[in-house]
Short mmCIF file of C-alpha atoms in Angstrom, two decimals:
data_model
loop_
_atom_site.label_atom_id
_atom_site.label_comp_id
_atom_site.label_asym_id
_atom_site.label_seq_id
_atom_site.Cartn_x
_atom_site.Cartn_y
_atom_site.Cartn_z
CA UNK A 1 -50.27 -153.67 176.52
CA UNK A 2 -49.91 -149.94 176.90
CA UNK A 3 -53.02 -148.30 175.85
CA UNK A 4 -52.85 -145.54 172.79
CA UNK A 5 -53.49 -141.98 173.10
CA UNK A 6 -54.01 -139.54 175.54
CA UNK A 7 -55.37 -141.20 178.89
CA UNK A 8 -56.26 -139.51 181.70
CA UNK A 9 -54.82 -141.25 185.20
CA UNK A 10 -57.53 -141.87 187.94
CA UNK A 11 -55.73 -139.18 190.06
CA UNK A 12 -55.48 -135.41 188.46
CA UNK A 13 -52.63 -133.18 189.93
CA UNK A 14 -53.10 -129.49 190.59
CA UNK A 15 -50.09 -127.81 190.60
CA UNK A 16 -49.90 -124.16 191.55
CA UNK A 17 -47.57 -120.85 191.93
CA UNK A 18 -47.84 -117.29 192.51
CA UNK A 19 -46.46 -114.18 190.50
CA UNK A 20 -46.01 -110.83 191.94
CA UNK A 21 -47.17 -108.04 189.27
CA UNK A 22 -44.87 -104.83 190.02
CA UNK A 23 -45.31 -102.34 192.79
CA UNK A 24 -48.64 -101.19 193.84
CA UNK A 25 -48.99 -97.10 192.88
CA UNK A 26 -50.23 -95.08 195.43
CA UNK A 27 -51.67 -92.10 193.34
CA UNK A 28 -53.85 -90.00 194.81
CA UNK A 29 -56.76 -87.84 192.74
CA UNK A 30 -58.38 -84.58 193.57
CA UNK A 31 -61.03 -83.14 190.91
CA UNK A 32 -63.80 -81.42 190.95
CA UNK A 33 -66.23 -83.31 189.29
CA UNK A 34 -69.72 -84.07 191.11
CA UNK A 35 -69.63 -87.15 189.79
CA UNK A 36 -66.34 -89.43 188.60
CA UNK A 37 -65.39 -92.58 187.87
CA UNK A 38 -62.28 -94.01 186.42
CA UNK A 39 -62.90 -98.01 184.86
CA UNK A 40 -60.66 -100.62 183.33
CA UNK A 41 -62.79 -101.63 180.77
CA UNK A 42 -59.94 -104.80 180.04
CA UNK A 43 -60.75 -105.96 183.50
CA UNK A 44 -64.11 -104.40 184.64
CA UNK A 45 -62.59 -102.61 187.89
CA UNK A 46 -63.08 -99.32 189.20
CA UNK A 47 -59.76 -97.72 189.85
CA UNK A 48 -61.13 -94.15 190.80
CA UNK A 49 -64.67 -93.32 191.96
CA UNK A 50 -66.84 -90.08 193.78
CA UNK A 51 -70.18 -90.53 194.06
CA UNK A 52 -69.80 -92.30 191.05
CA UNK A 53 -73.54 -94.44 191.66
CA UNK A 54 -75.02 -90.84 191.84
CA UNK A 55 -78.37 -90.04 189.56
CA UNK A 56 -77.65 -87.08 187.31
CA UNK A 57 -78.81 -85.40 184.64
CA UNK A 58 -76.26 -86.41 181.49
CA UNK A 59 -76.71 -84.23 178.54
CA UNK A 60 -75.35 -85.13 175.29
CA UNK A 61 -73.30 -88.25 176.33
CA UNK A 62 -76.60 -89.89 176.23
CA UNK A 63 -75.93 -89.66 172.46
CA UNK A 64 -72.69 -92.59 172.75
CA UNK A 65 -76.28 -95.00 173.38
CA UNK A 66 -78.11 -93.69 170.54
CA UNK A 67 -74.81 -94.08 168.18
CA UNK A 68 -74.93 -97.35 169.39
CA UNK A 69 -78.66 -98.28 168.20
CA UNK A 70 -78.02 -96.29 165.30
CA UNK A 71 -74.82 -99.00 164.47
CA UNK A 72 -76.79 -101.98 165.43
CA UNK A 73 -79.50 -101.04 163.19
CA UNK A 74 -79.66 -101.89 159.26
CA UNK A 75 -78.02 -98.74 157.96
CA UNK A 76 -80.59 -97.33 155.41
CA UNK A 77 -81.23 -93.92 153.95
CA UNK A 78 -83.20 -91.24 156.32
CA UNK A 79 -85.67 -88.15 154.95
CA UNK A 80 -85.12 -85.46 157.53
CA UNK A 81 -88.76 -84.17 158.58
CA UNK A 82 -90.29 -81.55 160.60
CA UNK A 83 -90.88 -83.64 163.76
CA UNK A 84 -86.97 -83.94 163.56
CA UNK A 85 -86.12 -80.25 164.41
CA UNK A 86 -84.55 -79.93 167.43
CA UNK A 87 -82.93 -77.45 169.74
CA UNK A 88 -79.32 -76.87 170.90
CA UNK A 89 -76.32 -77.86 168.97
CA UNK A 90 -77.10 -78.93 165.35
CA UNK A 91 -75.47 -80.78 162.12
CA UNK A 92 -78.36 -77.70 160.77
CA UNK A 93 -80.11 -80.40 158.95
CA UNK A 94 -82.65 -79.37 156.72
CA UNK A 95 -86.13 -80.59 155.59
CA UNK A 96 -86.25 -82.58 152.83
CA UNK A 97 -82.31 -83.52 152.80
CA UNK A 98 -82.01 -87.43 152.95
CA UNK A 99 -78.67 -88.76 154.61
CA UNK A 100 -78.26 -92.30 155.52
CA UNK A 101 -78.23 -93.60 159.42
CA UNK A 102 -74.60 -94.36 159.43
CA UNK A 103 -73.37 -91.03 158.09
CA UNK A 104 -75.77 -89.44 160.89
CA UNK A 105 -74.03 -91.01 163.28
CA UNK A 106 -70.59 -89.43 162.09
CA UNK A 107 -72.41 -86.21 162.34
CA UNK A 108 -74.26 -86.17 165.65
CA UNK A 109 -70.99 -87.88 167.41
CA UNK A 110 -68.96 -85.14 165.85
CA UNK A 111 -70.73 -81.91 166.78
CA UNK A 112 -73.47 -83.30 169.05
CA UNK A 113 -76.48 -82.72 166.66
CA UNK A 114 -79.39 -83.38 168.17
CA UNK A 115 -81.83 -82.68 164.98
CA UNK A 116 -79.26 -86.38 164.04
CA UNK A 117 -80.72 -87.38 167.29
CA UNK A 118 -83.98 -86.84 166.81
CA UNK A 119 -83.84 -88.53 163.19
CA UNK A 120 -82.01 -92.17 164.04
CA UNK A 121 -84.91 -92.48 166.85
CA UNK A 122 -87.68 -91.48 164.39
CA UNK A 123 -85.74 -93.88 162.04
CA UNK A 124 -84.91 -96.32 163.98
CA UNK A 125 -87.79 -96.63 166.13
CA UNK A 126 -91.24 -94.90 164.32
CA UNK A 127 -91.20 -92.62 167.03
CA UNK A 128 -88.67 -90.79 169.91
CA UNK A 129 -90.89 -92.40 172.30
CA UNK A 130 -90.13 -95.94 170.85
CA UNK A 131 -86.49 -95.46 170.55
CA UNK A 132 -86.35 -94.49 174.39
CA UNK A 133 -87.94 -97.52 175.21
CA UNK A 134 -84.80 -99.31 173.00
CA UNK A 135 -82.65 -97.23 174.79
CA UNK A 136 -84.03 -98.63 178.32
CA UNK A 137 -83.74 -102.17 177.37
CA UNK A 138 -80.13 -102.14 175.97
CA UNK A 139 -79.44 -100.15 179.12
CA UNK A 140 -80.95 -103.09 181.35
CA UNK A 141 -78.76 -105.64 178.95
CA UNK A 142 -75.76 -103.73 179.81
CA UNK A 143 -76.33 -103.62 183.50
CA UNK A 144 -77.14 -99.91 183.78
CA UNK A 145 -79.22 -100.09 187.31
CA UNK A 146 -79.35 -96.76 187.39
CA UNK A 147 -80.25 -95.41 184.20
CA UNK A 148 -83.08 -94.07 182.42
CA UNK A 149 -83.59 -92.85 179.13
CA UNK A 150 -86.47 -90.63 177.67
CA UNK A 151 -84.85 -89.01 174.67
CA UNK A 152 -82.24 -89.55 172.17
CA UNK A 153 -80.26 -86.20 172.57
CA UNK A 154 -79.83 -85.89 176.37
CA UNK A 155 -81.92 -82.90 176.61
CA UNK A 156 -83.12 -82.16 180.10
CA UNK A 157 -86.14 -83.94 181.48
CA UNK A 158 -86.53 -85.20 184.94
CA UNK A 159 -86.58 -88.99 184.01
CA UNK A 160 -83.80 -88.53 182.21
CA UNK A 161 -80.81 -89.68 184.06
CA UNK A 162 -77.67 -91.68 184.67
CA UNK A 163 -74.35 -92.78 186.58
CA UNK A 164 -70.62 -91.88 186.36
CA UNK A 165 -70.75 -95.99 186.76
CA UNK A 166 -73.70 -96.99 184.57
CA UNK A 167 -71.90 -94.61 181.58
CA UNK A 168 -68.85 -96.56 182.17
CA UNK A 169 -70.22 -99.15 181.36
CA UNK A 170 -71.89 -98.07 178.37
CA UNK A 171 -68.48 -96.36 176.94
CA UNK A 172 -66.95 -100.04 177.75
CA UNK A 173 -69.80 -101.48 174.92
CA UNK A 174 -69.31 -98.87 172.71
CA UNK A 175 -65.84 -98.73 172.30
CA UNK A 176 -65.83 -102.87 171.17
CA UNK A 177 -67.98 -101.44 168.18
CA UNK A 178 -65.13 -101.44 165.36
CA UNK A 179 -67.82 -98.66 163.67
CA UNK A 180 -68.09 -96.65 166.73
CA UNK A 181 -64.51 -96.36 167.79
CA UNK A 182 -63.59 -95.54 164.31
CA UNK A 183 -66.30 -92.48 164.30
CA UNK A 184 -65.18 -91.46 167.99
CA UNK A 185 -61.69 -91.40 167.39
CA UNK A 186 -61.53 -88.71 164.88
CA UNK A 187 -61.26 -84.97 165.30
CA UNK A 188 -63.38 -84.26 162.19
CA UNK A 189 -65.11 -86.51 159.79
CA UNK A 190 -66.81 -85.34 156.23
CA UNK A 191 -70.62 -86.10 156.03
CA UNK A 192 -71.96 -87.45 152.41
CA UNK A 193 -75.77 -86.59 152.06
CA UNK A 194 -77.52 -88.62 149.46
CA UNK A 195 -79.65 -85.82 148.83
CA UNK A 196 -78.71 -82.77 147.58
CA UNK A 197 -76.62 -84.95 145.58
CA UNK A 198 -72.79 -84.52 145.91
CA UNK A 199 -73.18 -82.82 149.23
CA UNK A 200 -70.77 -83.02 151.49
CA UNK A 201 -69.89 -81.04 155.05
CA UNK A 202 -67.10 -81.49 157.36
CA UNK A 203 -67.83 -81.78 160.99
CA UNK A 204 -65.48 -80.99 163.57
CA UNK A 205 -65.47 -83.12 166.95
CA UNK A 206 -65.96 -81.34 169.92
CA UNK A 207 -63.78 -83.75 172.64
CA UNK A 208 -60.33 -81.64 172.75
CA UNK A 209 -58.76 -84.96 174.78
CA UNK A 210 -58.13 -86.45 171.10
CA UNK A 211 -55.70 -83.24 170.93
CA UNK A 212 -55.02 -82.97 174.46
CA UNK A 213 -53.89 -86.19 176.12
CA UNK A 214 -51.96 -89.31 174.21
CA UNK A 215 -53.86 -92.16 173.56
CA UNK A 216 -56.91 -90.65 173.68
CA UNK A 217 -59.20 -92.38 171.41
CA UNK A 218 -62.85 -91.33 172.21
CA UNK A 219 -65.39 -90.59 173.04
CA UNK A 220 -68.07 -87.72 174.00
CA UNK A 221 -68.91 -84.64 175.76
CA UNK A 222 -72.21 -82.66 176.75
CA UNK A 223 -73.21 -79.94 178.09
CA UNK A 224 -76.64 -78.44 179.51
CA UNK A 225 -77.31 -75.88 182.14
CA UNK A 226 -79.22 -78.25 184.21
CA UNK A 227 -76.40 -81.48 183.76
CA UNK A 228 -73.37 -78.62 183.61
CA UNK A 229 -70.79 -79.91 181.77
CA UNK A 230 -70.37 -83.65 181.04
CA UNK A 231 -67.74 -85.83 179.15
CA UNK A 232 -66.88 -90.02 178.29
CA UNK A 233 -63.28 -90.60 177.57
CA UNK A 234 -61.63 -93.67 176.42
CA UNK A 235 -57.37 -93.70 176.58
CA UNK A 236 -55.35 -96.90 175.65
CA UNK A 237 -51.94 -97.15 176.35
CA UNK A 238 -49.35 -100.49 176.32
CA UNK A 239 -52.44 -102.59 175.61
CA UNK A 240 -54.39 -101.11 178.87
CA UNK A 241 -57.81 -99.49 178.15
CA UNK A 242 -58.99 -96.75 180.88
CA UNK A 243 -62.31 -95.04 180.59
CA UNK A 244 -63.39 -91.98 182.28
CA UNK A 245 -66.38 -90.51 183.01
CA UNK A 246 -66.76 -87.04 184.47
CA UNK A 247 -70.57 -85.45 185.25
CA UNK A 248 -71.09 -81.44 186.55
CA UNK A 249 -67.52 -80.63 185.76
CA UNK A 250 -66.05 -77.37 185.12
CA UNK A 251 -62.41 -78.87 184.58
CA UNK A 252 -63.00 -81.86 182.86
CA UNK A 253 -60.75 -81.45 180.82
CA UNK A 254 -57.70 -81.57 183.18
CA UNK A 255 -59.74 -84.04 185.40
CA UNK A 256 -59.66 -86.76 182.97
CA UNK A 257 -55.78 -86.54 182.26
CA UNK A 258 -55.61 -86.56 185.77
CA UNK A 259 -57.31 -89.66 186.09
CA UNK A 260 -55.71 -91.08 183.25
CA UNK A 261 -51.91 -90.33 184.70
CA UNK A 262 -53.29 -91.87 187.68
CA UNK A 263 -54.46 -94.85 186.31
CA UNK A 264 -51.89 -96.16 183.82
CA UNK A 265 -49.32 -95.62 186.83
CA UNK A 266 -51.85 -98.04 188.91
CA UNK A 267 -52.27 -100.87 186.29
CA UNK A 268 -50.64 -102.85 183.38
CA UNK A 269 -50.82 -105.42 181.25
CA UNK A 270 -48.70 -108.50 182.14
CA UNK A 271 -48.16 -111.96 180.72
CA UNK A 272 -48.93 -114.58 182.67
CA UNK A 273 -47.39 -117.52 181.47
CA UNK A 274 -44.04 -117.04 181.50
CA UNK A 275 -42.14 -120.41 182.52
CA UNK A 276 -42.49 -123.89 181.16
CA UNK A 277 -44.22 -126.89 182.14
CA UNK A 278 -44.13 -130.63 181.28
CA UNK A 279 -45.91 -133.72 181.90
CA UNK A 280 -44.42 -137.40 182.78
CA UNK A 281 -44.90 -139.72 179.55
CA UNK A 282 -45.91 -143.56 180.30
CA UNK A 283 -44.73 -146.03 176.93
CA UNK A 284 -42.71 -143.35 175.04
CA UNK A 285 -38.83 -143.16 174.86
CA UNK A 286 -39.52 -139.56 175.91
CA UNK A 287 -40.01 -139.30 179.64
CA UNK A 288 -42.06 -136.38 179.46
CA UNK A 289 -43.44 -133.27 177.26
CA UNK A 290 -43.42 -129.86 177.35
CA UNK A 291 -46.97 -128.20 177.64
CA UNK A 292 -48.51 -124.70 176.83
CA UNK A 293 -51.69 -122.88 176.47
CA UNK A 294 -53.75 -122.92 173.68
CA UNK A 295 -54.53 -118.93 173.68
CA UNK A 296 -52.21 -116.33 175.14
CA UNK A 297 -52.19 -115.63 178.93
CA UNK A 298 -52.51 -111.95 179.75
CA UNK A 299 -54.54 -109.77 181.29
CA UNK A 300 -54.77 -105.79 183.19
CA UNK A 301 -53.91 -105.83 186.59
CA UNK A 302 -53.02 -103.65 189.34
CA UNK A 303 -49.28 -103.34 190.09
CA UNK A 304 -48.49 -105.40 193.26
CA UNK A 305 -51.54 -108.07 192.66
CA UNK A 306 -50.50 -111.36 193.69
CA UNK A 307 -51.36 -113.89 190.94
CA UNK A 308 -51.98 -117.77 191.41
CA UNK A 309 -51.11 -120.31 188.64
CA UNK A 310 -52.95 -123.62 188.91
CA UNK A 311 -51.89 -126.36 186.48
CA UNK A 312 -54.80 -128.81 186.38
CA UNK A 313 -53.90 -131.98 184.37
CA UNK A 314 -53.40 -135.92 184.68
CA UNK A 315 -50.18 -137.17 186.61
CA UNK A 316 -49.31 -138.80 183.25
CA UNK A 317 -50.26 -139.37 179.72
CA UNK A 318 -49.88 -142.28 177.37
CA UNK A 319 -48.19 -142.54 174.82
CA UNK A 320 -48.57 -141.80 171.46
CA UNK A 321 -49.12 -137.99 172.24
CA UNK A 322 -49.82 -135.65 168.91
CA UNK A 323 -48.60 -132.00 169.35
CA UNK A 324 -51.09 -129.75 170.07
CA UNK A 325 -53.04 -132.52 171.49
CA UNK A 326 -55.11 -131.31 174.72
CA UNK A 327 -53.64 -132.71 178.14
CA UNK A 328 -55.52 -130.10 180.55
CA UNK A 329 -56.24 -126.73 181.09
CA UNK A 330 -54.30 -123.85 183.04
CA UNK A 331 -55.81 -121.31 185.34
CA UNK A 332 -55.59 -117.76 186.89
CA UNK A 333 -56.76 -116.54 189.94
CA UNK A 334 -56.58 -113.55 192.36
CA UNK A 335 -57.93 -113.08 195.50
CA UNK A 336 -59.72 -116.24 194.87
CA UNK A 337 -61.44 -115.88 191.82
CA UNK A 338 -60.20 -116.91 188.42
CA UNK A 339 -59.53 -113.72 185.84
CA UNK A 340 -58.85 -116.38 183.12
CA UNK A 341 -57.98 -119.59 181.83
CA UNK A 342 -56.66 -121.19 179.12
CA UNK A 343 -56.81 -125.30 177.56
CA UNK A 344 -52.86 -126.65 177.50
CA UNK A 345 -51.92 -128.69 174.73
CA UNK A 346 -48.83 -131.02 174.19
CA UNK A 347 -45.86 -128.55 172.38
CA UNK A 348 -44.36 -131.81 171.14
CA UNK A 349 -45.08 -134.80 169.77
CA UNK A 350 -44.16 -138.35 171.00
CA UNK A 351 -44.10 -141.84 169.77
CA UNK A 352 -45.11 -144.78 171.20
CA UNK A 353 -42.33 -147.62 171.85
CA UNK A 354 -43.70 -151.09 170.66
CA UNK A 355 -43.20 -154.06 172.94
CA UNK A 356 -40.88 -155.47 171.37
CA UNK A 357 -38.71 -152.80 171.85
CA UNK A 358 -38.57 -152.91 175.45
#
């Protein structure tokens, strides 16, 4: 008797096929940054780099990691204090006002306050001191080699440094916080203070890309005499996300919308499952069934990147097969290494035919 169910044969088949994904561009960028780098935070590849593994002083981009221990944190209400003043730019805080973490956060990543700095770390943390150490350790989590911290604002000090690379990936992290994108994204956000009561002040963002270039959707610039100028971007266009990072640059501005023209003519997002697929049927009327992935295929690739398929399931299945029922798996590779995979599942269902039928 034919056995029920899905059975696996002794034997699986691996059936593969490639997909060419447009034509490779051939842009060419020139800027003057010190430092650069130009990442694909969908696929984690570095489409444009100059010195971009380079130590440098960072200024207030170092702020995009203290937003993001600030958003991690329990939100909760913060008494600004003397040992909170700080120099440079300023949300002008004042002693006494109260103002909870998350509505710091609006205003530091708005008009690069460091006195909001200086309060999520003593908030945060007990102590600037403390907070740098937090700062270290996410920094280690997120694979920043190169990186250290020693205060929240980015003000010079000489073990106080970073990458073009390591910020990359820190603007990658960032930018999957719902709560940070939605802060970053805005040209100006209104502050609430809790105290003065029914205060409220309007902060305008200082990154002129949200005005400047489409699809610009983040994310921060600094500036100190010893770092020179400094800015994160973040662009998304046709589902591709680009990030750019710029460090001592006096045209950063046109830099990153050169890198961005550059890079959105270099990748795009594709589909990857385009054709169908079936499997033979053993004790079913039906000969065979149509198959397809359980999730959708896609994914950011270069143009002109040669894509293999690889169908790995049994020769056969037995019948009775239940739609949606899981008969193997399909995978992606290029240049050898798999960019993603998905489980296939039956698209149909099909019955089994009784003995006595045959």
């Amino acid at each position: 008797m034919l056995r029920k169910g899905i059975a696996v044969a002794a034997v699986w088949c691996l059936l593969f096929s490639v997909c060419t994904v447009g034509v490779q561009a051939k842009e060419q960028v020139q800027i003057s940054a010190l430092s650069a780098v130009l990442y694909c935070a969908d696929s984690g590849e570095v489409l444009y780099e100059k010195a971009a593994y380079e130590k440098r002083p960072i200024a207030s981009i170092t702020k995009i990691m203290t937003a993001v221990l600030a958003l991690e944190a329990e939100d909760r209400e913060v008494t600004f204090t003397y040992d909170m003043i700080a120099e440079g730019s300023s949300m002008y805080l004042k002693v006494g006002e109260v103002i909870r973490l998350s509505e710091l956060v609006k205003g530091m990543m708005m008009v690069s306050g460091n006195d909001a700095a200086n309060a999520i770390a003593v908030s945060v943390a007990g102590s600037k001191e403390k907070f740098a150490d937090r700062m270290n350790e996410k920094a280690r989590q997120l694979g920043m080699r190169d990186t250290h911290f020693v205060t929240p604002s980015g003000l010079d000090d000489e073990q106080h440094y970073s990458t073009a690379y390591d910020m990359a990936l820190l603007c990658s992290y960032a930018m999957k916080n719902r709560q940070f994108r939605a802060i970053v994204s805005q040209k100006s956000m209104s502050v609430s203070f809790v105290q003065p009561e029914n205060k409220k002040q309007v902060y305008v963002n200082h990154n002129k890309l949200l005005s400047l270039y489409e699809g610009c959707i983040g994310i921060k610039t600094g500036f100190t005499r010893k770092a020179g100028r400094t800015l994160t971007s973040c662009a998304e266009r046709n589902g591709v996300r680009l990030i750019a990072v710029t460090l001592n640059d006096g045209d950063d501005w046109n830099d990153h919308m050169a890198l961005y023209d550059s890079g959105f003519a270099m990748v795009e997002k594709v589909t990857l499952w385009n054709e169908e697929a079936y499997i033979p049927v053993v004790g079913s009327r039906k000969q065979q069934i149509r198959v397809m992935p359980q999730e959708s295929c896609s994914a950011v690739l270069k143009k002109g990147s040669r894509v293999v398929r690889h169908l790995v399931m049994p020769h056969f299945v037995y019948a009775p097969v239940q739609k949606d029922s899981v008969v193997g798996k399909v995978q992606f590779f290029l240049d050898g290494k798999m960019i993603t995979e998905s489980t296939l599942t039956a698209a149909e269902s099909c019955l089994y035919l009784e003995a006595k039928e045959w």
